[in-house]
mmCIF file of C-alpha atoms in Angstrom:
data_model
loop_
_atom_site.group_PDB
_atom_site.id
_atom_site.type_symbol
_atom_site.label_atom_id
_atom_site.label_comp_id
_atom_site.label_asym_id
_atom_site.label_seq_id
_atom_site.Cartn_x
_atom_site.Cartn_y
_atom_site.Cartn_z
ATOM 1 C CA UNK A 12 6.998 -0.022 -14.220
ATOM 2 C CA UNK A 13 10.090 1.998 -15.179
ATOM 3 C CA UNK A 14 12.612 1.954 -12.374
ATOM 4 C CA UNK A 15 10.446 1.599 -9.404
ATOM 5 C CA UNK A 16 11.026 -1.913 -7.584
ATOM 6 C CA UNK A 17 7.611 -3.285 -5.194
ATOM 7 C CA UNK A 18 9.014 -6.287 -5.162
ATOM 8 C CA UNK A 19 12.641 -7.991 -3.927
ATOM 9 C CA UNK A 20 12.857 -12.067 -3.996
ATOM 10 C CA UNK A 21 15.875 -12.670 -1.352
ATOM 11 C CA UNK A 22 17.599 -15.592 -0.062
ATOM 12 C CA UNK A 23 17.803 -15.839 4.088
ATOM 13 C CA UNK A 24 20.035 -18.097 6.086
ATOM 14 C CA UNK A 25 20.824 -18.329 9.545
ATOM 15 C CA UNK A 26 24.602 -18.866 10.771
ATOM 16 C CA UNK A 27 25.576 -22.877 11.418
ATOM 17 C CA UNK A 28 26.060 -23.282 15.377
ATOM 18 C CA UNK A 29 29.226 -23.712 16.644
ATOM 19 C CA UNK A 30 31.458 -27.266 17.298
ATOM 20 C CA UNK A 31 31.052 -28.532 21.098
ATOM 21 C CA UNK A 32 33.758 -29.836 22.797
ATOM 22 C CA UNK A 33 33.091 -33.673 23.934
ATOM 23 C CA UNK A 34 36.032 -34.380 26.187
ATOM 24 C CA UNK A 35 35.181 -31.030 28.383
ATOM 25 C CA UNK A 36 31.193 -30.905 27.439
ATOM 26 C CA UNK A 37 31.612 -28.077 25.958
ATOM 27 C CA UNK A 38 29.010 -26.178 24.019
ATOM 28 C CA UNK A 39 29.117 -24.466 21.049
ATOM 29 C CA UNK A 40 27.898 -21.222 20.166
ATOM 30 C CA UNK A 41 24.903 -20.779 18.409
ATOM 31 C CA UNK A 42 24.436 -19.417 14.749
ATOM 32 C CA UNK A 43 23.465 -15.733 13.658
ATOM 33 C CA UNK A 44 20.060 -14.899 12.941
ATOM 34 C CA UNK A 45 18.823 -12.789 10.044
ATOM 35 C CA UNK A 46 16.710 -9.653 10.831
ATOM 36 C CA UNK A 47 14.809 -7.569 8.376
ATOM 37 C CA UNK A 48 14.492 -3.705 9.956
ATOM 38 C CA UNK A 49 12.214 -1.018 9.093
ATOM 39 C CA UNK A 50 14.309 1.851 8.118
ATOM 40 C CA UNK A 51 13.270 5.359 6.738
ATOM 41 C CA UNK A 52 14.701 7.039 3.531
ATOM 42 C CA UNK A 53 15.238 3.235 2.240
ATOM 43 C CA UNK A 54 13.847 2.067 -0.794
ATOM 44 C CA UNK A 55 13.661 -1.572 -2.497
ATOM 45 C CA UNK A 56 15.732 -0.255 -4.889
ATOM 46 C CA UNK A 57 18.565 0.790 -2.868
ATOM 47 C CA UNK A 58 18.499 -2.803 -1.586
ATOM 48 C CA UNK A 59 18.539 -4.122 -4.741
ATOM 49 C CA UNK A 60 21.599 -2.470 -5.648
ATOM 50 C CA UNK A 61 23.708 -2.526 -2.427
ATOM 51 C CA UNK A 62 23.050 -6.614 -2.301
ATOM 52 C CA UNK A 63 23.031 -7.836 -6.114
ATOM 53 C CA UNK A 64 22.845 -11.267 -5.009
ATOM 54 C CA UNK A 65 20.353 -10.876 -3.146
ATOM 55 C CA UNK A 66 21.502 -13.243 -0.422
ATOM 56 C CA UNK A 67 22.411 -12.808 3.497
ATOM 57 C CA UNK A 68 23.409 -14.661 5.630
ATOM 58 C CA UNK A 69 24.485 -14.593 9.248
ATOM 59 C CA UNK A 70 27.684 -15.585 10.818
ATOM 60 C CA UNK A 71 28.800 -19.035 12.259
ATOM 61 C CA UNK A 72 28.830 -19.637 16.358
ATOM 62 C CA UNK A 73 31.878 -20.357 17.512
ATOM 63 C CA UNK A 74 33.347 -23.426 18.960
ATOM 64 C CA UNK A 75 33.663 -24.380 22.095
ATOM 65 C CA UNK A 76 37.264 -24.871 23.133
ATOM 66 C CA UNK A 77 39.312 -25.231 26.540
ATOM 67 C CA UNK A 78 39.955 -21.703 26.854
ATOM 68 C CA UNK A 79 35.920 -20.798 26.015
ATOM 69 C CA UNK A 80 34.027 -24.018 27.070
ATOM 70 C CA UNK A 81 30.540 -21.896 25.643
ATOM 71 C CA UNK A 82 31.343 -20.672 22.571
ATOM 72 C CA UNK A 83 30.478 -17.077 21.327
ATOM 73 C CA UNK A 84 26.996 -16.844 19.093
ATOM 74 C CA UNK A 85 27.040 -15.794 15.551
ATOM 75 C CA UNK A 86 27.048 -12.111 13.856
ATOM 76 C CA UNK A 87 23.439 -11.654 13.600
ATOM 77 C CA UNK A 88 22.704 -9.929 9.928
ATOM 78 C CA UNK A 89 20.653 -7.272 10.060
ATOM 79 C CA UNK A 90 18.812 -6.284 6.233
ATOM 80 C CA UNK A 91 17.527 -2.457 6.391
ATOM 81 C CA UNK A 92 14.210 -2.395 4.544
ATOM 82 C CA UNK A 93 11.771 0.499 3.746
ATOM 83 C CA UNK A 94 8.515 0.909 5.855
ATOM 84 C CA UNK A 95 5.153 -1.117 4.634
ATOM 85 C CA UNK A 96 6.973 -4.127 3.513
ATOM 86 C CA UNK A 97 4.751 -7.535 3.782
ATOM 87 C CA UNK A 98 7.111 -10.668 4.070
ATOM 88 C CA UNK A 99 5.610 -13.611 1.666
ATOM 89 C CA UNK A 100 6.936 -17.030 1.624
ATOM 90 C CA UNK A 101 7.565 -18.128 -2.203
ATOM 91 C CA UNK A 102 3.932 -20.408 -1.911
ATOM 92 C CA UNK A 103 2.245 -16.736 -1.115
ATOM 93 C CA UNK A 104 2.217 -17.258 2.729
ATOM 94 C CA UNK A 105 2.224 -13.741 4.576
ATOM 95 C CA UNK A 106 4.658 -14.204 7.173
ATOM 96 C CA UNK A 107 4.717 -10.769 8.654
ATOM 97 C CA UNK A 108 4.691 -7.239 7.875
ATOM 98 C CA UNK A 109 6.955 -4.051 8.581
ATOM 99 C CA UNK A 110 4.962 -0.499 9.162
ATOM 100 C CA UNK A 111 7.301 1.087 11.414
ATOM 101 C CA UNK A 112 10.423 2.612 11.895
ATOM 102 C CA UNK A 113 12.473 0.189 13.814
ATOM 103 C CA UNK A 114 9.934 -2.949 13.546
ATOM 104 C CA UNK A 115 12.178 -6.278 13.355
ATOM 105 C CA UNK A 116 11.074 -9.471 11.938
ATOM 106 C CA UNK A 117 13.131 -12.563 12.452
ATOM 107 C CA UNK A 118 13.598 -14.216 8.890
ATOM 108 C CA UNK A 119 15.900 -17.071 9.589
ATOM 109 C CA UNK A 120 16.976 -18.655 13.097
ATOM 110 C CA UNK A 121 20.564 -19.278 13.362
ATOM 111 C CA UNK A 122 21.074 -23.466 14.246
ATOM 112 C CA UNK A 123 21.920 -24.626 17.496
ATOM 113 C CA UNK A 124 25.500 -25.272 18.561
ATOM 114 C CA UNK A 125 27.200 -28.537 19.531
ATOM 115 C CA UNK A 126 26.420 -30.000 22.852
ATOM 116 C CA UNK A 127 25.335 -32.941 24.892
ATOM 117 C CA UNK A 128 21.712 -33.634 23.117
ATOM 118 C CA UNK A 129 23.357 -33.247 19.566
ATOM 119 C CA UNK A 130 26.716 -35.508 19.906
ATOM 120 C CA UNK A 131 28.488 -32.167 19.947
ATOM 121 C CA UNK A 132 28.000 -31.531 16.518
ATOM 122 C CA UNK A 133 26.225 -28.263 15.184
ATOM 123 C CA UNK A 134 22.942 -27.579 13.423
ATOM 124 C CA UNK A 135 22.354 -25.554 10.611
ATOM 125 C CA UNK A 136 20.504 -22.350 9.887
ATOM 126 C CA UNK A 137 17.222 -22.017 9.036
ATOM 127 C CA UNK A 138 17.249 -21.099 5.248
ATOM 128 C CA UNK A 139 14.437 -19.965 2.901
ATOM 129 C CA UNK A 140 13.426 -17.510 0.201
ATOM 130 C CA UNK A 141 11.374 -14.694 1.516
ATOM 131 C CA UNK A 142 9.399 -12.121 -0.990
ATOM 132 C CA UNK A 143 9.701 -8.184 0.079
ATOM 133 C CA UNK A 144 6.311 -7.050 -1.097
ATOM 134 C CA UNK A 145 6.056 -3.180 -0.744
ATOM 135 C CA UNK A 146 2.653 -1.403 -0.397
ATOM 136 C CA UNK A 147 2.466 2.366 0.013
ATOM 137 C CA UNK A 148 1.948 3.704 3.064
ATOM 138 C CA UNK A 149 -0.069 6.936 2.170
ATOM 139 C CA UNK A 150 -3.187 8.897 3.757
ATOM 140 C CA UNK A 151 -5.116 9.275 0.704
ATOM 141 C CA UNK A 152 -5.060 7.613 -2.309
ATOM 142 C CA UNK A 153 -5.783 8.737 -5.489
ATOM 143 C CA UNK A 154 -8.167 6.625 -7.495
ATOM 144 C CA UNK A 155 -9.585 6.610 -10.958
ATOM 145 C CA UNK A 156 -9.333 5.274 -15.004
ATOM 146 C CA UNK A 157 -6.256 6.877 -16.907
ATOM 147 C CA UNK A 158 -6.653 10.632 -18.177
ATOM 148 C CA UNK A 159 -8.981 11.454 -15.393
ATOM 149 C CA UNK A 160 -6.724 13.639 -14.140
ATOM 150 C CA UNK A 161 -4.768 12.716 -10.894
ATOM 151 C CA UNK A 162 -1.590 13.224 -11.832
ATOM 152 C CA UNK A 163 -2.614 17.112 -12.539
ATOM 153 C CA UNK A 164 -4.251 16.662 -9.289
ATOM 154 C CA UNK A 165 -1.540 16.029 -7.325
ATOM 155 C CA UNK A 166 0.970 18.307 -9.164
ATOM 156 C CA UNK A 167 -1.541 21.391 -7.506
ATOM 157 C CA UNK A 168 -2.228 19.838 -4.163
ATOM 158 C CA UNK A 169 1.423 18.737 -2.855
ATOM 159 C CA UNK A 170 4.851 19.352 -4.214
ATOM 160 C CA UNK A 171 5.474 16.479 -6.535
ATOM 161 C CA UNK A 172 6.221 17.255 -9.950
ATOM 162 C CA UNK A 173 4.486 13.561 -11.985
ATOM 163 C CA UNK A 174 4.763 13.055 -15.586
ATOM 164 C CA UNK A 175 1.562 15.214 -17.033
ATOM 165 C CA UNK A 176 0.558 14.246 -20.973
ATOM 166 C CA UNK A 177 -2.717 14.257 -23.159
ATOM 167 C CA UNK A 178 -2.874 10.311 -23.027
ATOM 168 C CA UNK A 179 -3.820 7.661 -20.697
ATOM 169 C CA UNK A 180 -1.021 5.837 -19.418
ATOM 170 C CA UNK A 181 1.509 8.576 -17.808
ATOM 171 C CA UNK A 182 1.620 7.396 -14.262
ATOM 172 C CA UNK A 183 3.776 3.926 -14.806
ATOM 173 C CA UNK A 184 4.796 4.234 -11.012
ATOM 174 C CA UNK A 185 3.217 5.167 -7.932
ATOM 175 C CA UNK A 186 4.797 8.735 -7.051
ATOM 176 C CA UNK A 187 4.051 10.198 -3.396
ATOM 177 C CA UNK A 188 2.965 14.322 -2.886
ATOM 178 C CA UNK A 189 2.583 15.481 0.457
ATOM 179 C CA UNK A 190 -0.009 18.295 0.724
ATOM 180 C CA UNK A 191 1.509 20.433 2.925
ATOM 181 C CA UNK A 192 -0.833 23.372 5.346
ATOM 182 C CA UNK A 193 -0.480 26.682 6.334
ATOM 183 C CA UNK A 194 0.097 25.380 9.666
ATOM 184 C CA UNK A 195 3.058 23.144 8.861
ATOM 185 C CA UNK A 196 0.569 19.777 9.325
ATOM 186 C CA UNK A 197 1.548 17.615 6.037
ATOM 187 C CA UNK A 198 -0.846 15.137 4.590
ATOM 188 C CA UNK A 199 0.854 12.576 2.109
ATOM 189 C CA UNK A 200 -1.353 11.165 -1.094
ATOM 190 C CA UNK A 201 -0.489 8.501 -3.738
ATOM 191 C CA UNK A 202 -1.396 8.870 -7.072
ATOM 192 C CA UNK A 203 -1.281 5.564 -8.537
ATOM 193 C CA UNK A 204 -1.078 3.994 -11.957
ATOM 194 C CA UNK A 205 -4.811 4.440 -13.793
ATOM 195 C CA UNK A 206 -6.980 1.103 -13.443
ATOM 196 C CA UNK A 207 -8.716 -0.218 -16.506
ATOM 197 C CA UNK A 208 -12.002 -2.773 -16.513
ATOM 198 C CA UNK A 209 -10.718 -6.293 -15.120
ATOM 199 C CA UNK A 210 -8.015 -4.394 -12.888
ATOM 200 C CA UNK A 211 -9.176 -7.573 -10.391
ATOM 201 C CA UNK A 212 -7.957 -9.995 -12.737
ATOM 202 C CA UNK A 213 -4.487 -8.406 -12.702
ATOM 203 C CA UNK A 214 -5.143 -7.023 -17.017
ATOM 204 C CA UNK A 215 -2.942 -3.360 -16.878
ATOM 205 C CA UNK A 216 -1.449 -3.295 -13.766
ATOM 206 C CA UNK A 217 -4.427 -4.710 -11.588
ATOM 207 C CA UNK A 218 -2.506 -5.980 -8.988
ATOM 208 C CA UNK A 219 0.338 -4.008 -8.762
ATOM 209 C CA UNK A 220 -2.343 -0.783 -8.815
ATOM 210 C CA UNK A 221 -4.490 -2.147 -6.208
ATOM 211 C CA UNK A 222 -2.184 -3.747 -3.416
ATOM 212 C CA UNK A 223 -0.980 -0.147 -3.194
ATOM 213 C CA UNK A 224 -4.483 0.546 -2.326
ATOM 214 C CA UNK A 225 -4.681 -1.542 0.460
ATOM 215 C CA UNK A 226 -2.207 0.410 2.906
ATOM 216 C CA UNK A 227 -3.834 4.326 2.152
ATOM 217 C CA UNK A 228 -6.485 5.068 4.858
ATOM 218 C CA UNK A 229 -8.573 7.287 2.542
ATOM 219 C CA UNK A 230 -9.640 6.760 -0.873
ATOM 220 C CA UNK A 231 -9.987 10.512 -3.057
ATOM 221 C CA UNK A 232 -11.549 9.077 -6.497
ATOM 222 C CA UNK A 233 -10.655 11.133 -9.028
ATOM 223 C CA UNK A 234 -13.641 10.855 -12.354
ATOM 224 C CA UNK A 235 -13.286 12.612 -15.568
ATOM 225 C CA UNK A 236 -17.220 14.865 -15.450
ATOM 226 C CA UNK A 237 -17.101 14.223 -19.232
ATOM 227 C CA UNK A 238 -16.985 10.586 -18.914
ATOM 228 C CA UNK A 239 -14.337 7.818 -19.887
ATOM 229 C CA UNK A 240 -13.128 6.203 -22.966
ATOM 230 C CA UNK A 241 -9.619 3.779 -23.128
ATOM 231 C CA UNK A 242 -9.780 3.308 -26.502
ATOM 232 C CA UNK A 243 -12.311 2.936 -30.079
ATOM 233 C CA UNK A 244 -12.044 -0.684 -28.950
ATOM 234 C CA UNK A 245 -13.932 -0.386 -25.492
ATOM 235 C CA UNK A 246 -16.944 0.953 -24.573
ATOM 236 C CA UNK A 247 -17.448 4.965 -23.654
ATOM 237 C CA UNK A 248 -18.520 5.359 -20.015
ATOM 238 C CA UNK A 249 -20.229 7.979 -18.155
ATOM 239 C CA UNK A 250 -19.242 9.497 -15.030
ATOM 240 C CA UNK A 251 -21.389 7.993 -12.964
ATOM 241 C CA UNK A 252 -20.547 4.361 -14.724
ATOM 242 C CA UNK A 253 -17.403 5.053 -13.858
ATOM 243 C CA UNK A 254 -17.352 5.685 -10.282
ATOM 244 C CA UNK A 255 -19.801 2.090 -10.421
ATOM 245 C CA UNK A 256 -16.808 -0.061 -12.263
ATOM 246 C CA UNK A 257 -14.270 1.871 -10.049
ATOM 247 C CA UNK A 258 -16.305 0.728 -7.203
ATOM 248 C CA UNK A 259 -16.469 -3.005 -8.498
ATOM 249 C CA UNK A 260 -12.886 -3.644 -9.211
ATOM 250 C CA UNK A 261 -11.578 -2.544 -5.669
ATOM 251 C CA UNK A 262 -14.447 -4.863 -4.782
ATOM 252 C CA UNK A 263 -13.782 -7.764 -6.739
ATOM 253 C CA UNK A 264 -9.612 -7.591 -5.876
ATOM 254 C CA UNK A 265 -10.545 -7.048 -2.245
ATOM 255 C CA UNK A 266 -13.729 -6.403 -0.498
ATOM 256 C CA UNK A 267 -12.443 -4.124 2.757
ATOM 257 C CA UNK A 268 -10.889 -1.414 0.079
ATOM 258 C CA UNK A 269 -14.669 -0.913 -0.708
ATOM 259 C CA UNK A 270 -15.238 -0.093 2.920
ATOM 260 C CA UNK A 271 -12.611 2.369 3.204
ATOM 261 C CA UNK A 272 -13.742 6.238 4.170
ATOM 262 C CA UNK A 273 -13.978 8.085 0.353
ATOM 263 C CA UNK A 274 -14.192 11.281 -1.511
ATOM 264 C CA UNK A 275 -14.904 12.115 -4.628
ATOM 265 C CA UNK A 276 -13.343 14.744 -7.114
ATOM 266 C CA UNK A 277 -15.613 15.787 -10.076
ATOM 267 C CA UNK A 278 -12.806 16.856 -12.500
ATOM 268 C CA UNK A 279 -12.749 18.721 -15.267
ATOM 269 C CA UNK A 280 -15.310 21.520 -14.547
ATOM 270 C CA UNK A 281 -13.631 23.902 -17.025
ATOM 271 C CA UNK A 282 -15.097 21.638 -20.227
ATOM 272 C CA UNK A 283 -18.684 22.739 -21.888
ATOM 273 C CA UNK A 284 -21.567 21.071 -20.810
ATOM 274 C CA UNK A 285 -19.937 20.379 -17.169
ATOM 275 C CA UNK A 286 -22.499 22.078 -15.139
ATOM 276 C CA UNK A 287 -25.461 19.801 -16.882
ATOM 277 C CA UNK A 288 -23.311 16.518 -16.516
ATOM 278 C CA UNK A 289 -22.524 17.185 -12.546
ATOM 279 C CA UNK A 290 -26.425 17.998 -11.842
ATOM 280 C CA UNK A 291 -27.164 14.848 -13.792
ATOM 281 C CA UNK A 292 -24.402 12.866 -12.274
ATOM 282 C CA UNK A 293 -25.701 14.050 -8.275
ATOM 283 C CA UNK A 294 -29.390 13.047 -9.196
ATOM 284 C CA UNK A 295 -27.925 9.614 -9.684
ATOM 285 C CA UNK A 296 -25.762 9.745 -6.832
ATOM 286 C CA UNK A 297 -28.495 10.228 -4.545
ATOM 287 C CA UNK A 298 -30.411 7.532 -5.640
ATOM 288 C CA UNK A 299 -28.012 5.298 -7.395
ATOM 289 C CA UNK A 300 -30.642 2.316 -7.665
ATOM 290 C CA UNK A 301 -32.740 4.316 -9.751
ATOM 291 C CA UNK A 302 -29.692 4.272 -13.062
ATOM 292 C CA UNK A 303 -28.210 0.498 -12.165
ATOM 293 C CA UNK A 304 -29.964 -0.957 -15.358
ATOM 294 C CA UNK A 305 -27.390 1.537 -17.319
ATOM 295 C CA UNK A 306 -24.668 -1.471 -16.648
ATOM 296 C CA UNK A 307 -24.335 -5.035 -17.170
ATOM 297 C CA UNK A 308 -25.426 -6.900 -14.291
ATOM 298 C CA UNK A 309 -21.841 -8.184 -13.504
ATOM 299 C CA UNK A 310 -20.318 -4.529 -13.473
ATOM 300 C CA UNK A 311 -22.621 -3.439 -10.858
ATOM 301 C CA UNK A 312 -20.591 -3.403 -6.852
ATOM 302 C CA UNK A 313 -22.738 -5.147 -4.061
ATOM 303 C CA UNK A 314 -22.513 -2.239 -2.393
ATOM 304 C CA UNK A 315 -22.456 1.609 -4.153
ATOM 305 C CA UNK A 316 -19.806 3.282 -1.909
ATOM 306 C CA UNK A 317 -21.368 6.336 -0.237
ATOM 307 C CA UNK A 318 -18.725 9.517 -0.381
ATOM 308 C CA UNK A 319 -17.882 11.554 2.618
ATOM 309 C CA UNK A 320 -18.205 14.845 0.117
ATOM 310 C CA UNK A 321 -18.533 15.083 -3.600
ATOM 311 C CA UNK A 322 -16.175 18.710 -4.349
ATOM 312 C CA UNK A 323 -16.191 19.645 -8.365
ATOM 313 C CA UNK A 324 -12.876 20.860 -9.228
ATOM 314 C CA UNK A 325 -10.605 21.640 -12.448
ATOM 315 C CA UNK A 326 -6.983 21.034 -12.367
ATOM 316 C CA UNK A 327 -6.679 23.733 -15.352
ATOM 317 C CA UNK A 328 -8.276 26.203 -13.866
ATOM 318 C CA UNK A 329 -7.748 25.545 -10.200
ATOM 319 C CA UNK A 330 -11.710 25.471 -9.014
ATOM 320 C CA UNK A 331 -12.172 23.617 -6.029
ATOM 321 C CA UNK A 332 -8.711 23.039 -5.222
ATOM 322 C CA UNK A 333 -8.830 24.232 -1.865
ATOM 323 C CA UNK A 334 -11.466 22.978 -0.877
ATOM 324 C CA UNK A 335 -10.852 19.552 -1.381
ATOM 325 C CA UNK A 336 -7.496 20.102 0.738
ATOM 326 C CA UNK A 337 -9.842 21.359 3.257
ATOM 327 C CA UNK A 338 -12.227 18.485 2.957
ATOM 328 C CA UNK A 339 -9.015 15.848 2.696
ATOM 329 C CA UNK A 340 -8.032 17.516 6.419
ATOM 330 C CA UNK A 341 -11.285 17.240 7.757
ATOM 331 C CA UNK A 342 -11.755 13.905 6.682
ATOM 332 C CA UNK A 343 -8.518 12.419 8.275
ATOM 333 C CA UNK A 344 -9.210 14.700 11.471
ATOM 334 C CA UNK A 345 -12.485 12.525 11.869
ATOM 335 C CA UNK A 346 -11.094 9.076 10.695
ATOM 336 C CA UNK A 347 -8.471 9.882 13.451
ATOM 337 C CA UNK A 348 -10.584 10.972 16.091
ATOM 338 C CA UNK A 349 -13.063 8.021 15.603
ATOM 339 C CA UNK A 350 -10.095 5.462 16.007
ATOM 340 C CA UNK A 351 -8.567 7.344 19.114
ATOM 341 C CA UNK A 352 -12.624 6.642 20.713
ATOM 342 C CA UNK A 353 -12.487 3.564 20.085
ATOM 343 C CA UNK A 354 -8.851 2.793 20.856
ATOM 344 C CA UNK A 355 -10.252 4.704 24.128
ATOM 345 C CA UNK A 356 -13.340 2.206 24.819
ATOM 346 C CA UNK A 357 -11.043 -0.825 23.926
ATOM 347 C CA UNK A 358 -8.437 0.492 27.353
ATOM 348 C CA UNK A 359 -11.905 0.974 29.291
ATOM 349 C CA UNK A 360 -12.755 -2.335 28.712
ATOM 350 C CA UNK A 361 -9.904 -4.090 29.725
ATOM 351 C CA UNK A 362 -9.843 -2.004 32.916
ATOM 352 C CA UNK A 363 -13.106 -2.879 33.664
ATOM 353 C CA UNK A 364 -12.584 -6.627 32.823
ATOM 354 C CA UNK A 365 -9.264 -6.784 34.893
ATOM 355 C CA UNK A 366 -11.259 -5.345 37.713
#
């Protein structure tokens, strides 16, 4: 996974309370709490390094004494932490998530300090080991089996600059591109590393491939027109089997990534016998029951995802390119307008109920 960190296993602890003060009734302050923040421009990594041990802790309440009968609460500690982080307990509970610049979530409670209904004596902080599980945060994301071509893809649709070779496995690390318009509006896709057969069951990089998937709104799959081959070892699959096993193993890991809105990019439209392939390949997109007896019963997806568009392109030759970065705009223009109705209706609602 080369130097990119998705996942950060820390140690939280809230601050002790303070001593109370028995002769007086004094109370003692209370312990710190620990806070993870959403920050921008932060990355696991950069946590990583700036806290080796991995380990924070908040400061201790102060005691109550004559001159301060309520002592002072503890130095909260506040952990910055990049945007799209979920918060697992070490037995895989979610415990909360981070999407936004700003968000807080309150990781360990600082322990009350001495008074009356404890003897005077102070409690300690809450303590536990918390997981930092990062998932992209992306508007489209890129889809498909290795060499199909997404890296290329992105290279000629955004800025970024991925690792481009003649063999499967170049993209060892999900690397953002932000396709960027004529009229300054940016769109930001992840291409992610390639998924192989039994992604579900975490073989390749299943799981660290898919959870990525989970937090882009738009799927773009990405399918080699001359079909799909990983090694001599595996079976050869056509285009149209593998948009079908594609299909399955976002399915199988997860069954609302097979709802999400989708394109699809027919790649490759430079090679001989293209043109054939794609008219053979939309005859069997049309009417995809028709060609399910080409795969084994358990490859084939409860439900065949229908596409928003289907735009041939060729990342050699640059066919299609723009319009697929048309069709990615228009395609998160209507995602965004249909949420902003129904945000709408949801406000009507409540007015009307409240009435």
């Amino acid at each position: 996974y080369g130097n990119f960190v998705d996942d950060l296993r820390v140690y939280v602890r809230g601050g002790t309370g303070g001593m109370g003060y028995p002769r007086l009734g004094g109370e003692g302050g209370r312990g710190g709490d620990v806070w993870f923040v959403a920050r921008e421009r932060i990355t696991l990594r950069s946590v990583k390094e700036k806290y080796p041990l991995k380990r924070f802790v908040a400061g201790t309440g102060a005691n109550s004494s004559v001159r301060a009968l309520k002592g002072e609460k503890g130095k909260d500690c506040e952990v910055p932490v990049p945007l799209g982080i979920s918060l697992v307990t070490d037995d895989g509970k979610q415990i909360g998530e981070l999407n936004a610049a700003g968000e807080r979530f309150l990781a360990a409670r600082g322990g009350l300090g001495g008074s009356l209904a404890t003897n005077f004596l102070p409690c300690k902080g809450q303590k536990r080991i918390v997981h930092l599980d990062l998932k992209l945060i992306a508007d489209v994301g890129l889809v498909g089996f290795p060499n199909a071509g997404k890296s290329s893809l992105l290279s000629k649709i955004s800025h970024a600059k991925p690792e481009i070779a003649n063999y499967p496995f170049t993209t060892i690390q999900p690397e953002l591109g932000k396709i960027m318009y004529k009229d300054y509006k940016q769109i930001s896709v992840a291409d992610l590393p390639g998924l192989i057969e039994g992604a579900h069951a975490n073989k390749g990089m299943g799981h660290k491939f898919l959870k990525h998937v989970e937090r882009t709104k738009q799927l773009l799959f990405v399918v080699d027109i001359s079909g799909f081959q990983l090694s001599i070892k595996t079976r050869f699959r056509t285009a149209f089997e593998t948009i079908l096993l594609l299909t399955k193993e976002l399915e199988l890991y997860k069954e609302e990534l097979a709802t999400k809105p989708a394109l699809l990019a027919i790649n490759k439209m430079d090679l001989p016998c293209a043109k054939d392939n794609l008219s053979e390949l939309m005859s069997q997109l049309q009417n995809p029951q028709d060609f399910l007896h080409l795969l084994e019963d358990e490859m084939i997806p409860t439900n065949t995802l229908e596409f928003k568009e289907v735009i041939p392109i060729s990342t050699y030759t640059g066919e299609g390119i723009e319009e697929l970065k048309a069709c990615i705009r228009k395609s998160i223009a209507e995602e965004a307008e249909q949420e902003n109705e129904e945000y709408r209706k949801k406000k009507l609602l409540l007015l009307q109920t409240s009435k």
